[in-house]
Short mmCIF file of N, CA and C in Angstrom, two decimals:
data_model
loop_
_atom_site.label_atom_id
_atom_site.label_comp_id
_atom_site.label_asym_id
_atom_site.label_seq_id
_atom_site.Cartn_x
_atom_site.Cartn_y
_atom_site.Cartn_z
N UNK A 1 2.04 -18.59 -13.13
CA UNK A 1 1.15 -19.64 -13.55
C UNK A 1 -0.18 -19.54 -12.79
N UNK A 2 -0.06 -19.16 -11.50
CA UNK A 2 -1.26 -19.03 -10.68
C UNK A 2 -2.16 -17.92 -11.23
N UNK A 3 -1.52 -16.79 -11.68
CA UNK A 3 -2.29 -15.69 -12.23
C UNK A 3 -2.98 -16.10 -13.52
N UNK A 4 -2.30 -16.90 -14.35
CA UNK A 4 -2.90 -17.37 -15.59
C UNK A 4 -4.14 -18.20 -15.30
N UNK A 5 -4.03 -19.12 -14.34
CA UNK A 5 -5.18 -19.95 -13.97
C UNK A 5 -6.30 -19.09 -13.41
N UNK A 6 -5.95 -18.10 -12.59
CA UNK A 6 -6.97 -17.22 -12.02
C UNK A 6 -7.62 -16.40 -13.12
N UNK A 7 -6.82 -15.95 -14.08
CA UNK A 7 -7.37 -15.18 -15.20
C UNK A 7 -8.31 -16.00 -16.04
N UNK A 8 -7.96 -17.26 -16.29
CA UNK A 8 -8.83 -18.13 -17.05
C UNK A 8 -10.14 -18.39 -16.31
N UNK A 9 -10.03 -18.55 -14.98
CA UNK A 9 -11.23 -18.76 -14.17
C UNK A 9 -12.11 -17.52 -14.21
N UNK A 10 -11.49 -16.33 -14.14
CA UNK A 10 -12.26 -15.08 -14.20
C UNK A 10 -12.92 -14.93 -15.56
N UNK A 11 -12.20 -15.28 -16.62
CA UNK A 11 -12.77 -15.19 -17.96
C UNK A 11 -13.95 -16.13 -18.11
N UNK A 12 -13.87 -17.30 -17.49
CA UNK A 12 -14.96 -18.26 -17.54
C UNK A 12 -16.21 -17.71 -16.86
N UNK A 13 -16.00 -16.85 -15.87
CA UNK A 13 -17.12 -16.25 -15.16
C UNK A 13 -17.65 -15.02 -15.89
N UNK A 14 -17.01 -14.64 -17.00
CA UNK A 14 -17.50 -13.50 -17.77
C UNK A 14 -16.82 -12.20 -17.40
N UNK A 15 -15.79 -12.23 -16.58
CA UNK A 15 -15.09 -11.01 -16.20
C UNK A 15 -13.89 -10.82 -17.11
N UNK A 16 -13.46 -9.58 -17.23
CA UNK A 16 -12.26 -9.28 -18.00
C UNK A 16 -11.11 -9.16 -17.04
N UNK A 17 -10.00 -9.80 -17.33
CA UNK A 17 -8.84 -9.79 -16.45
C UNK A 17 -8.00 -8.55 -16.71
N UNK A 18 -7.43 -7.97 -15.66
CA UNK A 18 -6.56 -6.81 -15.80
C UNK A 18 -5.35 -7.20 -16.65
N UNK A 19 -5.03 -6.40 -17.65
CA UNK A 19 -3.90 -6.70 -18.52
C UNK A 19 -3.07 -5.44 -18.70
N UNK A 20 -2.57 -4.91 -17.60
CA UNK A 20 -1.78 -3.69 -17.65
C UNK A 20 -0.42 -3.93 -17.05
N UNK A 21 0.52 -3.02 -17.31
CA UNK A 21 1.88 -3.13 -16.77
C UNK A 21 2.09 -2.04 -15.75
N UNK A 22 2.85 -2.34 -14.70
CA UNK A 22 3.07 -1.36 -13.64
C UNK A 22 4.44 -0.71 -13.70
N UNK A 23 5.38 -1.26 -14.44
CA UNK A 23 6.71 -0.69 -14.47
C UNK A 23 7.32 -0.83 -15.85
N UNK A 24 8.37 -0.04 -16.15
CA UNK A 24 9.02 -0.15 -17.46
C UNK A 24 9.55 -1.56 -17.73
N UNK A 25 10.02 -2.26 -16.70
CA UNK A 25 10.53 -3.61 -16.89
C UNK A 25 9.43 -4.53 -17.39
N UNK A 26 8.22 -4.33 -16.89
CA UNK A 26 7.11 -5.16 -17.33
C UNK A 26 6.64 -4.75 -18.72
N UNK A 27 6.85 -3.48 -19.08
CA UNK A 27 6.44 -3.01 -20.40
C UNK A 27 7.27 -3.69 -21.48
N UNK A 28 8.45 -4.20 -21.17
CA UNK A 28 9.29 -4.89 -22.13
C UNK A 28 8.79 -6.30 -22.41
N UNK A 29 7.88 -6.80 -21.61
CA UNK A 29 7.32 -8.13 -21.81
C UNK A 29 6.52 -8.12 -23.11
N UNK A 30 6.86 -8.97 -24.09
CA UNK A 30 6.17 -8.94 -25.37
C UNK A 30 4.69 -9.28 -25.27
N UNK A 31 4.26 -9.90 -24.19
CA UNK A 31 2.86 -10.27 -24.03
C UNK A 31 2.00 -9.15 -23.48
N UNK A 32 2.61 -8.01 -23.09
CA UNK A 32 1.86 -6.91 -22.50
C UNK A 32 1.82 -5.72 -23.44
N UNK A 33 0.77 -4.94 -23.36
CA UNK A 33 0.63 -3.73 -24.17
C UNK A 33 1.40 -2.60 -23.49
N UNK A 34 2.48 -2.07 -24.12
CA UNK A 34 3.30 -1.03 -23.48
C UNK A 34 2.59 0.30 -23.34
N UNK A 35 1.46 0.52 -24.07
CA UNK A 35 0.75 1.79 -23.99
C UNK A 35 -0.24 1.84 -22.84
N UNK A 36 -0.45 0.73 -22.14
CA UNK A 36 -1.41 0.69 -21.03
C UNK A 36 -0.65 0.68 -19.72
N UNK A 37 -0.91 1.65 -18.85
CA UNK A 37 -0.23 1.75 -17.56
C UNK A 37 -0.99 0.98 -16.50
N UNK A 38 -0.32 0.68 -15.39
CA UNK A 38 -0.96 -0.02 -14.28
C UNK A 38 -1.87 0.90 -13.51
N UNK A 39 -2.65 0.31 -12.61
CA UNK A 39 -3.58 1.09 -11.80
C UNK A 39 -2.84 2.03 -10.87
N UNK A 40 -3.24 3.29 -10.84
CA UNK A 40 -2.63 4.32 -9.99
C UNK A 40 -3.07 4.09 -8.55
N UNK A 41 -2.12 3.88 -7.64
CA UNK A 41 -2.44 3.60 -6.25
C UNK A 41 -2.11 4.77 -5.34
N UNK A 42 -2.73 4.78 -4.18
CA UNK A 42 -2.50 5.79 -3.15
C UNK A 42 -2.38 5.09 -1.81
N UNK A 43 -1.34 5.43 -1.05
CA UNK A 43 -1.16 4.84 0.27
C UNK A 43 -1.16 5.97 1.30
N UNK A 44 -2.11 5.96 2.18
CA UNK A 44 -2.22 6.96 3.26
C UNK A 44 -1.64 6.36 4.53
N UNK A 45 -0.88 7.15 5.29
CA UNK A 45 -0.25 6.69 6.53
C UNK A 45 -0.47 7.71 7.62
N UNK A 46 -0.79 7.23 8.82
CA UNK A 46 -0.93 8.11 9.98
C UNK A 46 -0.36 7.39 11.20
N UNK A 47 0.57 8.05 11.89
CA UNK A 47 1.19 7.49 13.09
C UNK A 47 0.78 8.39 14.27
N UNK A 48 0.21 7.79 15.32
CA UNK A 48 -0.30 8.54 16.48
C UNK A 48 0.15 7.89 17.77
N UNK A 49 0.21 8.58 18.88
CA UNK A 49 -0.05 10.01 19.06
C UNK A 49 1.14 10.86 18.60
N UNK A 50 0.89 12.12 18.41
CA UNK A 50 1.93 13.07 18.04
C UNK A 50 1.83 14.27 18.99
N UNK A 51 2.81 14.60 19.78
CA UNK A 51 4.05 13.85 20.01
C UNK A 51 3.78 12.59 20.85
N UNK A 52 4.75 11.70 20.83
CA UNK A 52 4.62 10.43 21.55
C UNK A 52 5.58 10.40 22.73
N UNK A 53 5.18 9.72 23.80
CA UNK A 53 6.06 9.53 24.95
C UNK A 53 6.94 8.31 24.73
N UNK A 54 8.22 8.46 25.00
CA UNK A 54 9.17 7.36 24.84
C UNK A 54 8.69 6.13 25.62
N UNK A 55 8.70 4.97 24.97
CA UNK A 55 8.29 3.71 25.61
C UNK A 55 6.81 3.41 25.50
N UNK A 56 6.01 4.41 25.23
CA UNK A 56 4.56 4.19 25.07
C UNK A 56 4.26 3.73 23.64
N UNK A 57 3.13 3.06 23.43
CA UNK A 57 2.84 2.54 22.09
C UNK A 57 2.48 3.62 21.07
N UNK A 58 2.97 3.41 19.86
CA UNK A 58 2.57 4.20 18.70
C UNK A 58 1.62 3.34 17.89
N UNK A 59 0.59 3.95 17.35
CA UNK A 59 -0.34 3.25 16.47
C UNK A 59 -0.05 3.70 15.05
N UNK A 60 0.29 2.74 14.20
CA UNK A 60 0.58 3.01 12.79
C UNK A 60 -0.59 2.46 11.99
N UNK A 61 -1.28 3.36 11.28
CA UNK A 61 -2.47 2.98 10.52
C UNK A 61 -2.39 3.54 9.11
N UNK A 62 -3.07 2.88 8.20
CA UNK A 62 -3.09 3.39 6.84
C UNK A 62 -4.14 2.73 5.99
N UNK A 63 -4.20 3.21 4.74
CA UNK A 63 -5.19 2.72 3.78
C UNK A 63 -4.54 2.70 2.40
N UNK A 64 -4.74 1.61 1.67
CA UNK A 64 -4.23 1.47 0.31
C UNK A 64 -5.41 1.46 -0.65
N UNK A 65 -5.35 2.32 -1.67
CA UNK A 65 -6.45 2.45 -2.62
C UNK A 65 -5.92 2.47 -4.05
N UNK A 66 -6.81 2.16 -4.99
CA UNK A 66 -6.51 2.28 -6.42
C UNK A 66 -7.53 3.24 -7.02
N UNK A 67 -7.05 4.09 -7.93
CA UNK A 67 -7.94 5.06 -8.58
C UNK A 67 -8.80 4.35 -9.61
N UNK A 68 -10.08 4.65 -9.58
CA UNK A 68 -11.02 4.07 -10.54
C UNK A 68 -10.99 4.92 -11.80
N UNK A 69 -10.06 4.63 -12.69
CA UNK A 69 -9.97 5.40 -13.93
C UNK A 69 -10.00 4.46 -15.12
N UNK A 70 -9.97 5.02 -16.29
CA UNK A 70 -10.10 4.22 -17.50
C UNK A 70 -9.00 3.18 -17.64
N UNK A 71 -7.76 3.53 -17.26
CA UNK A 71 -6.64 2.62 -17.46
C UNK A 71 -6.76 1.34 -16.63
N UNK A 72 -7.34 1.44 -15.43
CA UNK A 72 -7.35 0.27 -14.57
C UNK A 72 -8.71 -0.42 -14.50
N UNK A 73 -9.76 0.36 -14.42
CA UNK A 73 -11.05 -0.24 -14.12
C UNK A 73 -11.95 -0.38 -15.35
N UNK A 74 -12.10 0.63 -16.15
CA UNK A 74 -13.06 0.59 -17.24
C UNK A 74 -12.66 -0.45 -18.28
N UNK A 75 -13.33 -1.57 -18.26
CA UNK A 75 -13.05 -2.65 -19.19
C UNK A 75 -12.02 -3.63 -18.67
N UNK A 76 -11.35 -3.31 -17.59
CA UNK A 76 -10.35 -4.20 -16.99
C UNK A 76 -10.73 -4.41 -15.54
N UNK A 77 -11.25 -5.55 -15.18
CA UNK A 77 -11.67 -5.79 -13.80
C UNK A 77 -11.02 -7.07 -13.28
N UNK A 78 -10.34 -6.96 -12.15
CA UNK A 78 -9.78 -8.14 -11.49
C UNK A 78 -10.78 -8.58 -10.43
N UNK A 79 -11.18 -9.83 -10.46
CA UNK A 79 -12.18 -10.30 -9.52
C UNK A 79 -11.56 -10.75 -8.20
N UNK A 80 -10.24 -10.70 -8.10
CA UNK A 80 -9.56 -11.17 -6.90
C UNK A 80 -9.66 -10.15 -5.77
N UNK A 81 -10.04 -10.58 -4.61
CA UNK A 81 -10.11 -9.76 -3.40
C UNK A 81 -10.97 -8.51 -3.59
N UNK A 82 -11.97 -8.57 -4.43
CA UNK A 82 -12.92 -7.48 -4.64
C UNK A 82 -12.22 -6.21 -5.11
N UNK A 83 -11.20 -6.31 -5.95
CA UNK A 83 -10.49 -5.14 -6.47
C UNK A 83 -11.25 -4.58 -7.68
N UNK A 84 -12.39 -4.01 -7.43
CA UNK A 84 -13.17 -3.40 -8.50
C UNK A 84 -13.85 -2.17 -7.94
N UNK A 85 -14.29 -1.31 -8.81
CA UNK A 85 -14.95 -0.07 -8.38
C UNK A 85 -16.44 -0.16 -8.60
N UNK A 86 -17.16 0.40 -7.66
CA UNK A 86 -18.60 0.48 -7.78
C UNK A 86 -18.95 1.77 -8.52
N UNK A 87 -20.19 1.89 -8.97
CA UNK A 87 -20.61 3.11 -9.64
C UNK A 87 -20.39 4.31 -8.72
N UNK A 88 -20.03 5.43 -9.32
CA UNK A 88 -19.81 6.70 -8.61
C UNK A 88 -18.60 6.67 -7.68
N UNK A 89 -17.74 5.64 -7.74
CA UNK A 89 -16.59 5.52 -6.85
C UNK A 89 -15.34 6.06 -7.56
N UNK A 90 -14.61 6.96 -6.90
CA UNK A 90 -13.39 7.52 -7.47
C UNK A 90 -12.18 6.69 -7.08
N UNK A 91 -12.12 6.23 -5.84
CA UNK A 91 -11.03 5.39 -5.33
C UNK A 91 -11.62 4.13 -4.72
N UNK A 92 -10.95 3.01 -4.90
CA UNK A 92 -11.39 1.75 -4.31
C UNK A 92 -10.27 1.21 -3.43
N UNK A 93 -10.59 0.78 -2.22
CA UNK A 93 -9.58 0.23 -1.31
C UNK A 93 -9.12 -1.14 -1.79
N UNK A 94 -7.82 -1.40 -1.67
CA UNK A 94 -7.24 -2.67 -2.12
C UNK A 94 -7.08 -3.63 -0.96
N UNK A 95 -7.62 -4.80 -1.10
CA UNK A 95 -7.61 -5.81 -0.04
C UNK A 95 -6.44 -6.77 -0.18
N UNK A 96 -5.93 -7.22 0.97
CA UNK A 96 -4.94 -8.29 1.08
C UNK A 96 -3.64 -8.02 0.32
N UNK A 97 -3.20 -6.77 0.31
CA UNK A 97 -1.94 -6.42 -0.35
C UNK A 97 -0.86 -6.22 0.72
N UNK A 98 0.38 -6.52 0.35
CA UNK A 98 1.51 -6.44 1.28
C UNK A 98 2.04 -5.00 1.35
N UNK A 99 2.23 -4.51 2.59
CA UNK A 99 2.76 -3.17 2.84
C UNK A 99 3.95 -3.31 3.79
N UNK A 100 5.07 -2.68 3.45
CA UNK A 100 6.28 -2.74 4.26
C UNK A 100 6.36 -1.46 5.10
N UNK A 101 6.57 -1.62 6.41
CA UNK A 101 6.70 -0.49 7.33
C UNK A 101 8.18 -0.29 7.65
N UNK A 102 8.67 0.95 7.45
CA UNK A 102 10.07 1.30 7.68
C UNK A 102 10.16 2.48 8.63
N UNK A 103 11.32 2.65 9.29
CA UNK A 103 11.54 3.78 10.17
C UNK A 103 12.94 4.34 9.95
N UNK A 104 13.06 5.68 9.94
CA UNK A 104 14.35 6.35 9.85
C UNK A 104 14.44 7.36 10.99
N UNK A 105 15.36 7.12 11.93
CA UNK A 105 15.55 8.04 13.06
C UNK A 105 16.12 9.36 12.57
N UNK A 106 15.81 10.45 13.28
CA UNK A 106 16.37 11.75 12.94
C UNK A 106 17.90 11.66 12.91
N UNK A 107 18.52 12.22 11.88
CA UNK A 107 19.97 12.22 11.78
C UNK A 107 20.56 10.96 11.17
N UNK A 108 19.74 9.97 10.97
CA UNK A 108 20.20 8.72 10.38
C UNK A 108 19.88 8.75 8.88
N UNK A 109 20.74 8.18 8.08
CA UNK A 109 20.48 8.12 6.66
C UNK A 109 20.00 6.75 6.24
N UNK A 110 19.61 5.93 7.21
CA UNK A 110 19.28 4.53 6.94
C UNK A 110 17.84 4.22 7.35
N UNK A 111 17.13 3.53 6.47
CA UNK A 111 15.78 3.06 6.78
C UNK A 111 15.88 1.69 7.41
N UNK A 112 15.18 1.49 8.51
CA UNK A 112 15.14 0.19 9.20
C UNK A 112 13.79 -0.48 8.93
N UNK A 113 13.83 -1.77 8.58
CA UNK A 113 12.60 -2.53 8.39
C UNK A 113 11.97 -2.79 9.75
N UNK A 114 10.70 -2.45 9.90
CA UNK A 114 9.99 -2.65 11.16
C UNK A 114 9.08 -3.87 11.07
N UNK A 115 8.27 -3.94 10.02
CA UNK A 115 7.28 -5.02 9.89
C UNK A 115 6.74 -5.03 8.46
N UNK A 116 6.29 -6.17 8.03
CA UNK A 116 5.55 -6.29 6.78
C UNK A 116 4.15 -6.75 7.16
N UNK A 117 3.15 -5.98 6.73
CA UNK A 117 1.76 -6.27 7.07
C UNK A 117 0.95 -6.42 5.79
N UNK A 118 -0.26 -6.92 5.92
CA UNK A 118 -1.19 -7.02 4.80
C UNK A 118 -2.40 -6.15 5.08
N UNK A 119 -2.95 -5.58 4.02
CA UNK A 119 -4.16 -4.80 4.20
C UNK A 119 -5.32 -5.76 4.50
N UNK A 120 -6.30 -5.26 5.18
CA UNK A 120 -7.49 -6.06 5.50
C UNK A 120 -8.35 -6.20 4.26
N UNK A 121 -9.46 -6.88 4.40
CA UNK A 121 -10.40 -7.03 3.31
C UNK A 121 -10.99 -5.71 2.84
N UNK A 122 -10.85 -4.67 3.65
CA UNK A 122 -11.36 -3.34 3.30
C UNK A 122 -10.24 -2.37 2.96
N UNK A 123 -8.99 -2.86 2.83
CA UNK A 123 -7.89 -2.02 2.39
C UNK A 123 -7.12 -1.30 3.49
N UNK A 124 -7.46 -1.55 4.76
CA UNK A 124 -6.77 -0.89 5.86
C UNK A 124 -5.68 -1.78 6.45
N UNK A 125 -4.67 -1.15 7.05
CA UNK A 125 -3.64 -1.89 7.78
C UNK A 125 -3.30 -1.13 9.04
N UNK A 126 -2.70 -1.83 9.99
CA UNK A 126 -2.30 -1.17 11.23
C UNK A 126 -1.44 -2.07 12.09
N UNK A 127 -0.66 -1.45 12.96
CA UNK A 127 0.12 -2.16 13.96
C UNK A 127 0.51 -1.20 15.06
N UNK A 128 0.95 -1.76 16.18
CA UNK A 128 1.40 -0.96 17.32
C UNK A 128 2.83 -1.32 17.63
N UNK A 129 3.65 -0.29 17.86
CA UNK A 129 5.06 -0.47 18.21
C UNK A 129 5.41 0.53 19.30
N UNK A 130 6.43 0.24 20.14
CA UNK A 130 6.81 1.20 21.16
C UNK A 130 7.55 2.39 20.55
N UNK A 131 7.29 3.58 21.08
CA UNK A 131 7.98 4.80 20.63
C UNK A 131 9.38 4.81 21.24
N UNK A 132 10.40 4.95 20.42
CA UNK A 132 11.78 4.94 20.90
C UNK A 132 12.48 6.26 20.67
N UNK A 133 12.39 6.79 19.44
CA UNK A 133 13.04 8.06 19.12
C UNK A 133 12.29 8.76 18.00
N UNK A 134 12.53 10.08 17.89
CA UNK A 134 11.89 10.86 16.85
C UNK A 134 12.40 10.45 15.48
N UNK A 135 11.52 10.51 14.50
CA UNK A 135 11.93 10.17 13.15
C UNK A 135 10.75 10.02 12.22
N UNK A 136 11.05 9.53 11.03
CA UNK A 136 10.06 9.40 9.97
C UNK A 136 9.65 7.95 9.80
N UNK A 137 8.35 7.72 9.78
CA UNK A 137 7.78 6.41 9.50
C UNK A 137 7.38 6.39 8.05
N UNK A 138 7.56 5.25 7.41
CA UNK A 138 7.29 5.13 5.98
C UNK A 138 6.58 3.79 5.71
N UNK A 139 5.49 3.83 4.96
CA UNK A 139 4.79 2.63 4.53
C UNK A 139 4.94 2.55 3.01
N UNK A 140 5.31 1.37 2.51
CA UNK A 140 5.59 1.21 1.09
C UNK A 140 4.78 0.04 0.52
N UNK A 141 4.01 0.33 -0.52
CA UNK A 141 3.38 -0.72 -1.32
C UNK A 141 4.25 -0.84 -2.56
N UNK A 142 4.87 -1.99 -2.76
CA UNK A 142 5.84 -2.16 -3.83
C UNK A 142 5.21 -2.34 -5.20
N UNK A 143 3.92 -2.34 -5.27
CA UNK A 143 3.25 -2.50 -6.55
C UNK A 143 3.12 -3.96 -6.91
N UNK A 144 2.53 -4.20 -8.04
CA UNK A 144 2.38 -5.56 -8.56
C UNK A 144 2.29 -5.45 -10.07
N UNK A 145 2.05 -6.54 -10.70
CA UNK A 145 2.01 -6.55 -12.16
C UNK A 145 0.97 -5.57 -12.69
N UNK A 146 -0.11 -5.37 -11.97
CA UNK A 146 -1.20 -4.53 -12.46
C UNK A 146 -1.40 -3.25 -11.66
N UNK A 147 -0.57 -3.02 -10.66
CA UNK A 147 -0.74 -1.85 -9.80
C UNK A 147 0.59 -1.12 -9.62
N UNK A 148 0.56 0.20 -9.72
CA UNK A 148 1.76 1.01 -9.52
C UNK A 148 2.14 1.01 -8.04
N UNK A 149 3.44 1.18 -7.73
CA UNK A 149 3.85 1.29 -6.33
C UNK A 149 3.44 2.65 -5.76
N UNK A 150 3.33 2.72 -4.44
CA UNK A 150 3.05 3.99 -3.76
C UNK A 150 3.58 3.91 -2.34
N UNK A 151 3.68 5.06 -1.70
CA UNK A 151 4.16 5.10 -0.32
C UNK A 151 3.59 6.30 0.40
N UNK A 152 3.65 6.24 1.72
CA UNK A 152 3.23 7.35 2.57
C UNK A 152 4.21 7.50 3.70
N UNK A 153 4.39 8.72 4.19
CA UNK A 153 5.31 8.97 5.31
C UNK A 153 4.63 9.83 6.37
N UNK A 154 5.15 9.74 7.59
CA UNK A 154 4.67 10.56 8.70
C UNK A 154 5.81 10.72 9.69
N UNK A 155 6.12 11.97 10.05
CA UNK A 155 7.18 12.25 11.02
C UNK A 155 6.55 12.36 12.40
N UNK A 156 7.22 11.75 13.39
CA UNK A 156 6.71 11.75 14.77
C UNK A 156 7.82 12.18 15.72
N UNK A 157 7.50 13.13 16.59
CA UNK A 157 8.44 13.54 17.64
C UNK A 157 8.19 12.69 18.87
N UNK A 158 9.28 12.15 19.45
CA UNK A 158 9.19 11.36 20.67
C UNK A 158 9.79 12.18 21.80
N UNK A 159 9.04 12.33 22.90
CA UNK A 159 9.50 13.10 24.05
C UNK A 159 9.65 12.20 25.27
N UNK A 160 10.42 12.67 26.22
CA UNK A 160 10.62 11.88 27.44
C UNK A 160 12.07 11.45 27.57
N UNK A 161 12.41 10.85 28.72
CA UNK A 161 13.80 10.44 28.98
C UNK A 161 14.15 9.16 28.28
N UNK A 162 15.47 8.96 28.19
CA UNK A 162 15.98 7.71 27.62
C UNK A 162 15.74 6.57 28.55
#
């Protein structure tokens, strides 16, 4: 309901609201056009330092962007959180989106939830956590009604005593 009100407000301002689907489940919605895909997103992740000393802080940083292509931007503009592309822009950073940070230790088959963060107004996110063991860090953007999901990973070796 909130999106409908926001869409009506955007239409009143002369903007066109994004009307795309991000997943097959949403494509089944009779109110959506099944031939139009959601905005293609990219999530970059970098965990530093590499290698890391056990007990010392790791910095987890990343950037979430949407591709400025015909399916998402040309004729479809969401005015929320400045999610639009400027002229000559190939990718636009996505502001205030939720990103889930996960960790999987070497030899473990299980992902552990570390934190859920939001991107800044410029599409960046970051946090600091203590280095405990070697493994893979994963950042996941679960997508939304108008944006495809994406993820990024980074493996970090942790050295030092227990």
